[in-house]
Coordinates of N, CA and C in Angstrom, one line a residue:
M1 N 105.3 4.9 199.9 CA 106.4 5.5 199.2 C 107.7 4.9 199.7
T2 N 108.5 4.8 198.8 CA 109.9 4.3 199.1 C 110.7 5.5 199.6
K3 N 111.9 5.1 200.1 CA 112.8 6.1 200.6 C 113.2 7.1 199.5
D4 N 113.5 6.5 198.3 CA 114.0 7.4 197.2 C 112.9 8.3 196.7
Q5 N 111.6 7.8 196.7 CA 110.5 8.7 196.3 C 110.3 9.8 197.3
T6 N 110.4 9.5 198.6 CA 110.3 10.5 199.6 C 111.4 11.6 199.5
E7 N 112.6 11.2 199.3 CA 113.7 12.1 199.1 C 113.5 13.0 197.9
A8 N 112.9 12.4 196.8 CA 112.7 13.2 195.6 C 111.6 14.2 195.8
V9 N 110.6 13.8 196.6 CA 109.5 14.8 196.9 C 110.0 15.9 197.8
M10 N 110.9 15.6 198.7 CA 111.5 16.6 199.6 C 112.4 17.5 198.8
Q11 N 113.1 17.0 197.8 CA 114.0 17.8 197.0 C 113.1 18.8 196.2
D12 N 112.0 18.3 195.6 CA 111.1 19.1 194.9 C 110.5 20.2 195.7
D13 N 110.2 19.9 197.0 CA 109.6 20.9 197.9 C 110.7 22.0 198.1
V14 N 111.9 21.6 198.3 CA 113.0 22.6 198.6 C 113.2 23.5 197.4
K15 N 113.1 22.9 196.2 CA 113.3 23.7 194.9 C 112.1 24.7 194.8
V16 N 110.9 24.3 195.1 CA 109.8 25.1 194.9 C 109.9 26.3 196.0
R17 N 110.3 26.0 197.2 CA 110.4 27.0 198.2 C 111.5 28.0 197.9
E18 N 112.6 27.5 197.4 CA 113.7 28.4 197.0 C 113.3 29.2 195.8
A19 N 112.5 28.7 194.9 CA 112.1 29.5 193.8 C 111.2 30.7 194.2
R20 N 110.5 30.5 195.3 CA 109.6 31.6 195.8 C 110.4 32.7 196.5
I21 N 111.5 32.4 197.0 CA 112.3 33.4 197.7 C 113.0 34.3 196.7
P22 N 112.7 35.6 196.9 CA 113.3 36.5 195.9 C 114.8 36.6 195.9
E23 N 115.4 36.8 194.8 CA 116.8 36.9 194.7 C 117.4 38.1 195.5
K24 N 116.7 39.2 195.4 CA 117.1 40.4 196.0 C 116.0 40.9 196.9
G25 N 116.3 41.5 198.0 CA 115.3 41.9 199.0 C 114.5 43.1 198.4
G26 N 113.5 43.5 199.2 CA 112.7 44.6 198.8 C 113.4 45.9 198.8
E27 N 112.6 47.0 198.7 CA 113.2 48.3 198.8 C 113.7 48.6 200.2
P28 N 114.9 49.3 200.3 CA 115.4 49.6 201.6 C 114.5 50.5 202.4
I29 N 114.5 50.4 203.7 CA 113.7 51.2 204.5 C 114.4 52.5 204.7
P30 N 113.7 53.7 204.4 CA 114.4 54.9 204.6 C 114.7 55.2 206.1
P31 N 115.8 55.9 206.4 CA 116.1 56.2 207.8 C 115.0 57.1 208.4
M32 N 114.7 56.9 209.7 CA 113.7 57.7 210.3 C 114.3 59.0 210.7
R33 N 113.6 60.1 210.5 CA 114.1 61.4 210.8 C 113.1 62.1 211.7
A34 N 113.6 63.0 212.6 CA 112.7 63.7 213.5 C 111.9 64.7 212.7
D35 N 110.7 65.0 213.2 CA 109.9 66.1 212.5 C 110.6 67.4 212.6
V36 N 110.3 68.3 211.7 CA 110.8 69.6 211.7 C 110.0 70.4 212.6
H37 N 110.6 71.0 213.6 CA 109.9 71.8 214.6 C 110.4 73.3 214.6
S38 N 109.6 74.2 215.1 CA 110.0 75.6 215.1 C 111.0 75.8 216.2
D39 N 111.9 76.8 216.0 CA 112.9 77.2 217.0 C 112.5 78.4 217.8
T40 N 111.3 78.9 217.6 CA 110.9 80.1 218.2 C 110.7 79.9 219.7
D41 N 110.9 81.0 220.5 CA 110.8 80.9 221.9 C 109.8 81.9 222.4
P42 N 108.7 81.5 223.0 CA 108.3 80.2 223.4 C 107.8 79.4 222.1
A43 N 107.8 78.1 222.2 CA 107.5 77.3 221.1 C 106.0 77.5 220.7
V44 N 105.8 77.6 219.4 CA 104.4 77.9 218.9 C 104.0 76.6 218.3
E45 N 102.9 76.0 218.8 CA 102.4 74.8 218.3 C 100.9 75.0 218.0
T46 N 100.5 74.3 216.9 CA 99.1 74.3 216.6 C 98.3 73.4 217.6
P47 N 97.0 73.5 217.7 CA 96.3 72.6 218.7 C 96.5 71.1 218.3
V48 N 96.6 70.8 217.1 CA 96.8 69.4 216.7 C 98.2 68.9 217.1
E49 N 99.2 69.7 217.0 CA 100.5 69.3 217.5 C 100.6 69.2 219.0
A50 N 99.9 70.0 219.7 CA 99.9 70.0 221.1 C 99.1 68.9 221.7
R51 N 98.2 68.4 221.0 CA 97.3 67.3 221.5 C 98.1 66.0 221.6
Q52 N 98.0 65.3 222.7 CA 98.7 64.1 222.9 C 98.0 62.9 222.3
G53 N 96.7 62.9 222.3 CA 96.0 61.8 221.7 C 94.5 62.2 221.5
F54 N 93.8 61.4 220.9 CA 92.4 61.7 220.6 C 91.5 61.0 221.7
L55 N 90.6 61.9 222.3 CA 89.6 61.3 223.2 C 88.4 61.2 222.4
D56 N 88.1 60.0 222.0 CA 86.9 59.7 221.2 C 86.2 58.6 221.8
R57 N 85.1 58.2 221.2 CA 84.3 57.1 221.8 C 85.0 55.8 222.1
P58 N 85.9 55.3 221.1 CA 86.6 54.1 221.4 C 87.5 54.2 222.6
V59 N 88.1 55.3 222.9 CA 89.0 55.4 224.0 C 88.2 55.4 225.3
L60 N 87.0 56.0 225.3 CA 86.1 56.0 226.5 C 85.6 54.6 226.7
V61 N 85.3 53.9 225.7 CA 84.8 52.5 225.8 C 85.9 51.6 226.5
V62 N 87.1 51.8 226.0 CA 88.2 51.0 226.6 C 88.4 51.3 228.0
L63 N 88.4 52.6 228.4 CA 88.6 53.0 229.8 C 87.4 52.5 230.7
V64 N 86.2 52.6 230.2 CA 85.1 52.1 231.0 C 85.1 50.6 231.1
A65 N 85.4 49.9 230.0 CA 85.5 48.4 230.1 C 86.6 48.0 231.0
G66 N 87.7 48.7 231.0 CA 88.8 48.3 231.9 C 88.5 48.5 233.3
L67 N 87.8 49.6 233.6 CA 87.4 49.9 235.0 C 86.4 48.8 235.4
A68 N 85.4 48.4 234.6 CA 84.4 47.4 234.9 C 85.1 46.1 235.2
L69 N 86.1 45.7 234.3 CA 86.8 44.4 234.5 C 87.6 44.5 235.8
A70 N 88.2 45.6 236.1 CA 88.9 45.7 237.4 C 88.0 45.5 238.6
M71 N 86.8 46.1 238.5 CA 85.8 46.0 239.6 C 85.4 44.5 239.7
V72 N 85.1 43.9 238.6 CA 84.7 42.4 238.6 C 85.8 41.6 239.2
G73 N 87.1 41.9 238.8 CA 88.2 41.1 239.4 C 88.3 41.3 240.9
W74 N 88.1 42.6 241.3 CA 88.2 42.9 242.8 C 87.1 42.1 243.5
V75 N 85.9 42.1 243.0 CA 84.8 41.4 243.7 C 85.1 39.9 243.8
L76 N 85.6 39.3 242.6 CA 85.9 37.9 242.6 C 87.1 37.6 243.6
A77 N 88.0 38.5 243.7 CA 89.1 38.2 244.7 C 88.6 38.3 246.1
E78 N 87.7 39.2 246.4 CA 87.2 39.4 247.7 C 86.3 38.1 248.1
M79 N 85.6 37.6 247.1 CA 84.7 36.4 247.4 C 85.6 35.2 247.5
W80 N 86.7 35.1 246.8 CA 87.6 34.0 246.9 C 88.4 33.9 248.2
A81 N 88.6 35.1 248.7 CA 89.5 35.2 249.9 C 88.7 34.7 251.1
Y82 N 87.4 34.7 251.1 CA 86.6 34.3 252.3 C 86.0 33.0 252.0

């Protein structure tokens, strides 16, 4: 390819890329707002609202796997130290 052909191909690539860029951006992101909570004293929460997270099988697997990896790392560090 000559220099002129290379420049023409590059110009075509720029035109194609610019054609794919939308003229106007997407929909605006709505502002984040805090959840509506009750003002009663003491606060009344449902069990679902009071729960911090779900203790399910995947969470238990992650905890056990992390503990096992920590123990393996500890053993390897002890073996490497001596």
